[in-house]
Coordinates of C-alpha atoms and ligand atoms in Angstrom, one line a residue:
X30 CA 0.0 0.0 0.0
X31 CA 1.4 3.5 -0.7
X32 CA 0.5 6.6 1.4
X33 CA 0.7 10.1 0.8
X34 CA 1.8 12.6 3.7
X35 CA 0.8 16.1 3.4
X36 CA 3.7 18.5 5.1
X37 CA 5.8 15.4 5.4
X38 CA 8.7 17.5 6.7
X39 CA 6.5 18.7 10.2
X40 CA 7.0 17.3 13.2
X41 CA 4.3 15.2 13.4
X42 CA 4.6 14.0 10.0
X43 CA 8.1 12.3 10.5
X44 CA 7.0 10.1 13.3
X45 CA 3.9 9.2 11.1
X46 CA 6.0 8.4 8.0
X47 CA 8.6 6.5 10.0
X48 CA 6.1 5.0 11.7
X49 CA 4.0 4.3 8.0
X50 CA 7.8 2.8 6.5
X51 CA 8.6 0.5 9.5
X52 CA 5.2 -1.2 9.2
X53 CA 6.3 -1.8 5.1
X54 CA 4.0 1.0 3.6
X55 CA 5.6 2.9 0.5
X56 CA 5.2 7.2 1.2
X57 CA 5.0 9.6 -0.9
X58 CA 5.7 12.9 1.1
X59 CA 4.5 16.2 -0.2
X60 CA 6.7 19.5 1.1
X61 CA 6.5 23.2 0.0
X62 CA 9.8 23.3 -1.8
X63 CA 12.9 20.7 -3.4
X64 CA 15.5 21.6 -0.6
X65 CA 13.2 20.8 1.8
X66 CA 12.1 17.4 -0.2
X67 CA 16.0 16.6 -0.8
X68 CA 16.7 17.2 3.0
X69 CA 13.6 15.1 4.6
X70 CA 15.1 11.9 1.6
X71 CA 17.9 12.3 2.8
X72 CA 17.5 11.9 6.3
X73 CA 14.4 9.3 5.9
X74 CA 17.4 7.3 3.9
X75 CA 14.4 4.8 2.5
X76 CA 13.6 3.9 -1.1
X77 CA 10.0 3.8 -0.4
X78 CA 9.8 7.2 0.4
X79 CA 9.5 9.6 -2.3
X80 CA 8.7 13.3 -2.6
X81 CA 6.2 15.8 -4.2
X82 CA 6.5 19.8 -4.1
X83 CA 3.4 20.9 -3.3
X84 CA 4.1 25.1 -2.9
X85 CA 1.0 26.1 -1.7
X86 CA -1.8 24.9 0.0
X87 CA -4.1 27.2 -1.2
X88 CA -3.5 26.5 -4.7
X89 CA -6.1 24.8 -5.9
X90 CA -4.6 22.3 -8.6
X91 CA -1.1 21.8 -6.1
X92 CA -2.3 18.4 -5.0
X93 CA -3.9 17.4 -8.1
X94 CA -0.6 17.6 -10.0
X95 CA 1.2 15.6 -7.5
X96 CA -1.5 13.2 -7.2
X97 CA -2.0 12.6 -11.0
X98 CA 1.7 10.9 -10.8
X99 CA 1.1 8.7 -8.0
X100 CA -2.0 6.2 -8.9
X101 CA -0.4 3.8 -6.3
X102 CA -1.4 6.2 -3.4
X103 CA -4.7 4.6 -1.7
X104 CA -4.5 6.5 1.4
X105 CA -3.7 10.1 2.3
X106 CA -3.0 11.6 5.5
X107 CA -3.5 15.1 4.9
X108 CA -0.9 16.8 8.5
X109 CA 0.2 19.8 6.7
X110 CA -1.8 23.1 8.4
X111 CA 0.2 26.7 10.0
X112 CA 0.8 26.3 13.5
X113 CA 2.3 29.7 13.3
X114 CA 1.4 31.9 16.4
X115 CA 2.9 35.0 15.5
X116 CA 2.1 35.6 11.8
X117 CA 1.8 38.8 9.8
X118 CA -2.0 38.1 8.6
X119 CA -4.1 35.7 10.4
X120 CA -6.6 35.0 8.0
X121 CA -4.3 34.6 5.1
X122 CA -1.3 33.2 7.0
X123 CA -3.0 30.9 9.2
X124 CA -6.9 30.7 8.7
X125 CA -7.3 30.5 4.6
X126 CA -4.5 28.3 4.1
X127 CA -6.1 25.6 6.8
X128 CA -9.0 25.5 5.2
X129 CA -8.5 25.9 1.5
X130 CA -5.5 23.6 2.2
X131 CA -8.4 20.7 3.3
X132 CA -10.9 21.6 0.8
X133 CA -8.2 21.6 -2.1
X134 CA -6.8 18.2 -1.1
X135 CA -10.0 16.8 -0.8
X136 CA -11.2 17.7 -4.2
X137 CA -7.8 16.9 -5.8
X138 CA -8.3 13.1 -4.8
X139 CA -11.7 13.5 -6.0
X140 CA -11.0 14.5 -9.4
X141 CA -7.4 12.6 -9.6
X142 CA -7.7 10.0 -6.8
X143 CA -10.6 7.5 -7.2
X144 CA -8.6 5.0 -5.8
X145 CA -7.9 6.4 -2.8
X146 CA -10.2 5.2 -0.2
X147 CA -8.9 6.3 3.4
X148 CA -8.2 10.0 4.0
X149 CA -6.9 11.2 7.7
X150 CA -6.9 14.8 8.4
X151 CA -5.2 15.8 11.4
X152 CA -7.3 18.5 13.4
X153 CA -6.8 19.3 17.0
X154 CA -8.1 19.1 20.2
X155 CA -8.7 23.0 19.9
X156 CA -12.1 22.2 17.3
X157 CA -13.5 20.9 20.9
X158 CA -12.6 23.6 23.1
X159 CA -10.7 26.8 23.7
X160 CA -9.1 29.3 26.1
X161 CA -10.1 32.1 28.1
X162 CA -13.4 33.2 26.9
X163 CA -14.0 29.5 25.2
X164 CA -13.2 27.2 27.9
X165 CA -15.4 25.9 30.5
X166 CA -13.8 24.9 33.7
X167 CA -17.4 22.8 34.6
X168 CA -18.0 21.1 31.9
X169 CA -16.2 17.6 30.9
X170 CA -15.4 17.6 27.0
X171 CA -15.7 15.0 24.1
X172 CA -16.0 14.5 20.8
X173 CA -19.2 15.7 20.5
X174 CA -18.3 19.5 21.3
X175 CA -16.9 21.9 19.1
X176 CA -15.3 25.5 20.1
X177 CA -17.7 27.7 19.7
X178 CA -15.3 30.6 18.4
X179 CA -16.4 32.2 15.0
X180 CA -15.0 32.8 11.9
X181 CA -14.6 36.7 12.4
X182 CA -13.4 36.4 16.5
X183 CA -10.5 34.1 15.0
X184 CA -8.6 37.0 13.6
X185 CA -8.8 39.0 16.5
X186 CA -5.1 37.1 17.6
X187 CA -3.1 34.5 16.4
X188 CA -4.1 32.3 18.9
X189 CA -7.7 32.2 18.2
X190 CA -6.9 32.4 14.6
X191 CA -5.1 28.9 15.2
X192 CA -8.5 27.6 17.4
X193 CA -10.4 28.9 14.0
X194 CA -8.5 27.9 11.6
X195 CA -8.4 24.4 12.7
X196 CA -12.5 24.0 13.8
X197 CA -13.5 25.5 10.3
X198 CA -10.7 23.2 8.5
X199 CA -12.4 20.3 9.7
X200 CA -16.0 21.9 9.5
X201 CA -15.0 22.0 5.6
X202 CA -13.9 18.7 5.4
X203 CA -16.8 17.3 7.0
X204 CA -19.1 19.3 4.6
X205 CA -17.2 18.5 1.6
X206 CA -18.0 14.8 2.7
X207 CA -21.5 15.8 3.0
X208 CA -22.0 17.6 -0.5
X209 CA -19.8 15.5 -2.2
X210 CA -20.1 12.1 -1.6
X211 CA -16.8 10.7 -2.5
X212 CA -15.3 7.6 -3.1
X213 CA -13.3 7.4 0.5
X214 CA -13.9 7.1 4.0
X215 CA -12.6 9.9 6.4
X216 CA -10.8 9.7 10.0
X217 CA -10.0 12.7 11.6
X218 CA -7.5 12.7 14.6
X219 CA -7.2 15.4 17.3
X220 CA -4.3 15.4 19.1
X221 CA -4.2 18.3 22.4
X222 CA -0.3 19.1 23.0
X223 CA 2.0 17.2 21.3
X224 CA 5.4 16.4 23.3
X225 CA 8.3 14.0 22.6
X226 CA 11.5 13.4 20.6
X227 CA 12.2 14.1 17.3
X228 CA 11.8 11.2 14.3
X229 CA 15.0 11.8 13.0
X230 CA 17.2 14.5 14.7
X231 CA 17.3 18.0 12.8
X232 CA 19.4 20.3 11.2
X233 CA 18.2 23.1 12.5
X234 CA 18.3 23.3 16.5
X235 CA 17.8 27.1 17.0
X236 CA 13.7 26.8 17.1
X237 CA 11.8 23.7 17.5
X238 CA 8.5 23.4 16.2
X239 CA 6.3 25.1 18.2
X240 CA 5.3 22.2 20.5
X241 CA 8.9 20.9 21.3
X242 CA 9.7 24.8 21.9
X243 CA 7.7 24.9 24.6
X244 CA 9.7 22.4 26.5
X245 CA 12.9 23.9 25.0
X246 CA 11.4 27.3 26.6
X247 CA 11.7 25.9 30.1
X248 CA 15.2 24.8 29.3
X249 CA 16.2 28.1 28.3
X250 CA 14.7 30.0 31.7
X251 CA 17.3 31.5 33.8
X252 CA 18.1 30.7 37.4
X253 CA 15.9 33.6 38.5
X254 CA 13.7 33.7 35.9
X255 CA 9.8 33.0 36.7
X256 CA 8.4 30.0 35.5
X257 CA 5.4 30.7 33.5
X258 CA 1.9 29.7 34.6
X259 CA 0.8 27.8 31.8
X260 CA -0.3 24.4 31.4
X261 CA -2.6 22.1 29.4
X262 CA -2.8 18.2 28.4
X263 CA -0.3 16.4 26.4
X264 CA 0.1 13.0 24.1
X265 CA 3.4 12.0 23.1
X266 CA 4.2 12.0 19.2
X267 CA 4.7 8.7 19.0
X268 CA 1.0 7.6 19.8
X269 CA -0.1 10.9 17.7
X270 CA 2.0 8.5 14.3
X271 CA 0.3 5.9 15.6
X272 CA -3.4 7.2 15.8
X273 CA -2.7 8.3 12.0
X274 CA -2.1 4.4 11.1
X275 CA -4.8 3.4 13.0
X276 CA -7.3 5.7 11.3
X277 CA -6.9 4.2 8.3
X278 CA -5.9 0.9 9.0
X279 CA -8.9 0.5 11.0
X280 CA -12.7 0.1 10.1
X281 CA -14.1 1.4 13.6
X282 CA -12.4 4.8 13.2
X283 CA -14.4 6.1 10.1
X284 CA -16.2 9.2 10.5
X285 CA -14.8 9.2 13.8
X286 CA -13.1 12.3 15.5
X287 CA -10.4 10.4 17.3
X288 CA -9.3 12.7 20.5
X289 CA -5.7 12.2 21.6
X290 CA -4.9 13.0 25.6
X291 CA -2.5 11.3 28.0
X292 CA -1.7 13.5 31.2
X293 CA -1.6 17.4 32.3
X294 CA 1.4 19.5 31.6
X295 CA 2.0 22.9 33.2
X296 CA 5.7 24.8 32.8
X297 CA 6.1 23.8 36.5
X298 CA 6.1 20.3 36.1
X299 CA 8.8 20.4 33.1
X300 CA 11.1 22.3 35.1
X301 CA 10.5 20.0 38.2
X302 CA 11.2 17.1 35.2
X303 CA 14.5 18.8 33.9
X304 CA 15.8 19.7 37.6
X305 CA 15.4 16.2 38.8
X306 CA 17.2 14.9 35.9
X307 CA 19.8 17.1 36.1
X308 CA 21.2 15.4 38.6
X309 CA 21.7 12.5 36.6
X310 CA 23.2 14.6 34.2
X311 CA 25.9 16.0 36.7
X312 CA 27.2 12.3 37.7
X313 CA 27.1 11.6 33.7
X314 CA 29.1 14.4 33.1
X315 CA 32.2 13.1 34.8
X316 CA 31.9 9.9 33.9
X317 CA 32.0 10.8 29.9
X318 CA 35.2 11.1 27.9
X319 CA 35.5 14.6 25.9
X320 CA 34.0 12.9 22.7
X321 CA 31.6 11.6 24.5
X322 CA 30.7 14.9 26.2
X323 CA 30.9 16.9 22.5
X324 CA 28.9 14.5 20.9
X325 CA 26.2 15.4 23.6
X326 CA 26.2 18.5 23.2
X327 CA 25.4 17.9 20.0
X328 CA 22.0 16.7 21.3
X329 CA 21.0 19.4 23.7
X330 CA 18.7 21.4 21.6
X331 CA 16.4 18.5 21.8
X332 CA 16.2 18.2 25.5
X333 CA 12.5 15.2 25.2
X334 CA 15.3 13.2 23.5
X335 CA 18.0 13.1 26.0
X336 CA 15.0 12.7 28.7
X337 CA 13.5 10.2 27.1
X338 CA 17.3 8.5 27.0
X339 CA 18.6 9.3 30.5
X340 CA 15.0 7.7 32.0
X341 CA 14.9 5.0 29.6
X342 CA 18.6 3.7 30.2
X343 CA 19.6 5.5 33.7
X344 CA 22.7 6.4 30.8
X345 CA 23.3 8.2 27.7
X346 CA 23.1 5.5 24.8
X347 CA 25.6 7.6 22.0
X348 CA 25.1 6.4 18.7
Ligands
NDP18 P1 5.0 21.6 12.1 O1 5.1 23.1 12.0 O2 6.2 20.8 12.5 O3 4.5 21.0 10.7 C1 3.5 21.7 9.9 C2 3.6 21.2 8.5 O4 2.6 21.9 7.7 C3 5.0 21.5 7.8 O5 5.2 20.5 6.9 C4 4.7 22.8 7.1 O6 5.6 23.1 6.0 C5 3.3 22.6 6.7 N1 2.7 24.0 6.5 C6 2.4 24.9 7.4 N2 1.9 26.0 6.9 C7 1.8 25.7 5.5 C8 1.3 26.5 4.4 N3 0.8 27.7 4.6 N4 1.4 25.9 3.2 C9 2.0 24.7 3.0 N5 2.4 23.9 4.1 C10 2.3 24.4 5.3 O7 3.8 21.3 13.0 P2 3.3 19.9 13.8 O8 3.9 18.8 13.2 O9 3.3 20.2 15.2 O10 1.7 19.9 13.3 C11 1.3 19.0 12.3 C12 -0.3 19.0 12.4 O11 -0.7 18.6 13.7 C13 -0.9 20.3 12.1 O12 -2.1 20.1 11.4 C14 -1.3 20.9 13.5 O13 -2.3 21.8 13.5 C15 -1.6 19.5 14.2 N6 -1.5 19.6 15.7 C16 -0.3 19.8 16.3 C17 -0.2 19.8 17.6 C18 1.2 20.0 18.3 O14 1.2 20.2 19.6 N7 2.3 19.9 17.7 C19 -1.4 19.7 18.5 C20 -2.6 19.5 17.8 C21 -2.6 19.4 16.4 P3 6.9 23.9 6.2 O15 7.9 23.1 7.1 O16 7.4 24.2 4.9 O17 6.5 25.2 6.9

């Protein structure tokens, strides 16, 4: 079976196509530009996984194009969406291109997929509820809510715009599916606060994607600096990739909204997390030779990973 990956370069997206190769599925990835595409082949290093250039999400034929090549593709997880909280123009930075993005890769394997019969779109816990004004302390949330911002109190900042852009993305898709009728069955996963290592390491450490960064943003606090008060619920990215596979692969997800939650987060309890280990750290530290200790370094702009290690093994595994 081959599937295609929309944003196959985001965060998510690695862990769901690594995920989607180790099980034996061929990918075809679509990203918005070659060096991008030549950078995530590269570091996937896997024959079944291919790339597509798909510039724009709110171009309407940008999927068709890259799915005319591929009749082999029967399923398409469609990841790629802004999760960009400080841009210029929310409505055409972050709001249009969500939804248009949906709409437009929806019709594309209308017109040029007919043999695609599973499509996952990955929403967010956000189409449930929201923040301040838009969350309800009293009342327990499923899948049956939705966020009751509107269209026009999206833009009024980028964080509602991201609460909008994602509840009207998936409002689209489900109306397209309503209007349309067409030939596939569609899964839509909503994961809250997505935590956890990277697939495959990255080039470039200075910002994480905006999830990871708000660990890295703990790591970064001075000795006197306050801790923030902020907090919410987490899954780890690894059961986020597999949620994607089980959407499809699975008959009892269709026209489900599949809600992803572990455990609470807050700032307080990362830093209470990165002080205990850094203990451990300390007695590593002097046990490592200077290669050793370099090649760590290496790693420390992905502080989940070396977490993830130092509770795993009690000791840093270098590879
Ligand atoms: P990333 O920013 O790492 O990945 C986003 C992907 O979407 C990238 O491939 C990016 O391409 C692409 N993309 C963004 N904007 C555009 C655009 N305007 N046109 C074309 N492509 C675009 O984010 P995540 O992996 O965290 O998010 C993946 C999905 O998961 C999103 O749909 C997000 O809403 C959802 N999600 C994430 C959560 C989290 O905590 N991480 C929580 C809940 C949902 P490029 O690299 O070129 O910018």
């Amino acid at each position: 079976t081959s599937v295609f990956v929309s944003g196959a370069n985001g965060y998510v997206a690695q862990h769901v196509v690594k995920q989607l190769l180790a099980k034996g599925y061929s990918v075809v990835g679509s990203v918005r530009s070659v060096a991008k595409g030549d950078q995530l082949k590269a570091t996937i290093n896997n024959d079944k996984f291919t790339y597509e250039i798909v510039p724009s999400l709110t171009d309407k034929e940008a999927f068709g194009e890259a799915l005319k090549k591929h009749p082999e593709v029967t399923v398409f997880l469609h990841t790629a969406s802004p999760v960009n909280f400080s841009p210029e123009d929310i409505e055409n930075d972050t709001i249009k291109p969500a939804i248009e993005g949906t709409v437009n890769a929806l019709n594309a394997i209308k017109e040029h997929g007919p043999q695609i019969k599973r499509v996952v779109i990955t929403s967010s816990g956000v189409t449930m509820w929201g923040f301040g004004p838009y969350f309800d302390e009293s009342k327990v949330y499923n899948e049956d809510d939705w966020n009751p911002i509107t269209y026009e109190e999206g833009l009024s900042n980028a964080w509602f715009g991201y609460f909008a852009s994602k509840k009207y993305a998936e409002l689209a898709a489900n109306d397209f599916v309503a209007k349309e009728k067409p030939n596939f069955d569609l899964s839509i996963v909503h994961p809250t606060f997505v935590f956890g290592p990277q697939a495959y390491g990255i080039q470039d450490k200075s910002s994480l994607n905006h999830s990871s960064e708000l660990i890295n943003s703990v790591v970064k606090l001075g000795k006197d600096d306050k801790i923030p008060e902020e907090g919410s619920v987490f899954i780890d990215v690894r059961d986020v990739a597999r949620a994607h596979l089980v959407a499809f692969e699975s008959d009892a997800a269709i026209g489900q909204r599949l809600l992803l939650g572990a455990e609470d987060w807050t700032k307080d309890l990362i830093a209470d997390i990165i002080n205990r280990q850094s203990s451990k750290l300390k007695r590593l530290f002097t046990s490592m030779t200077t290669q050793e200790l370099e090649k760590f370094l290496g790693l420390i702009s992905n502080p989940l990973k070396i977490l993830s290690m130092i509770s795993l093994n009690n000791s840093i595994m270098l590879k």
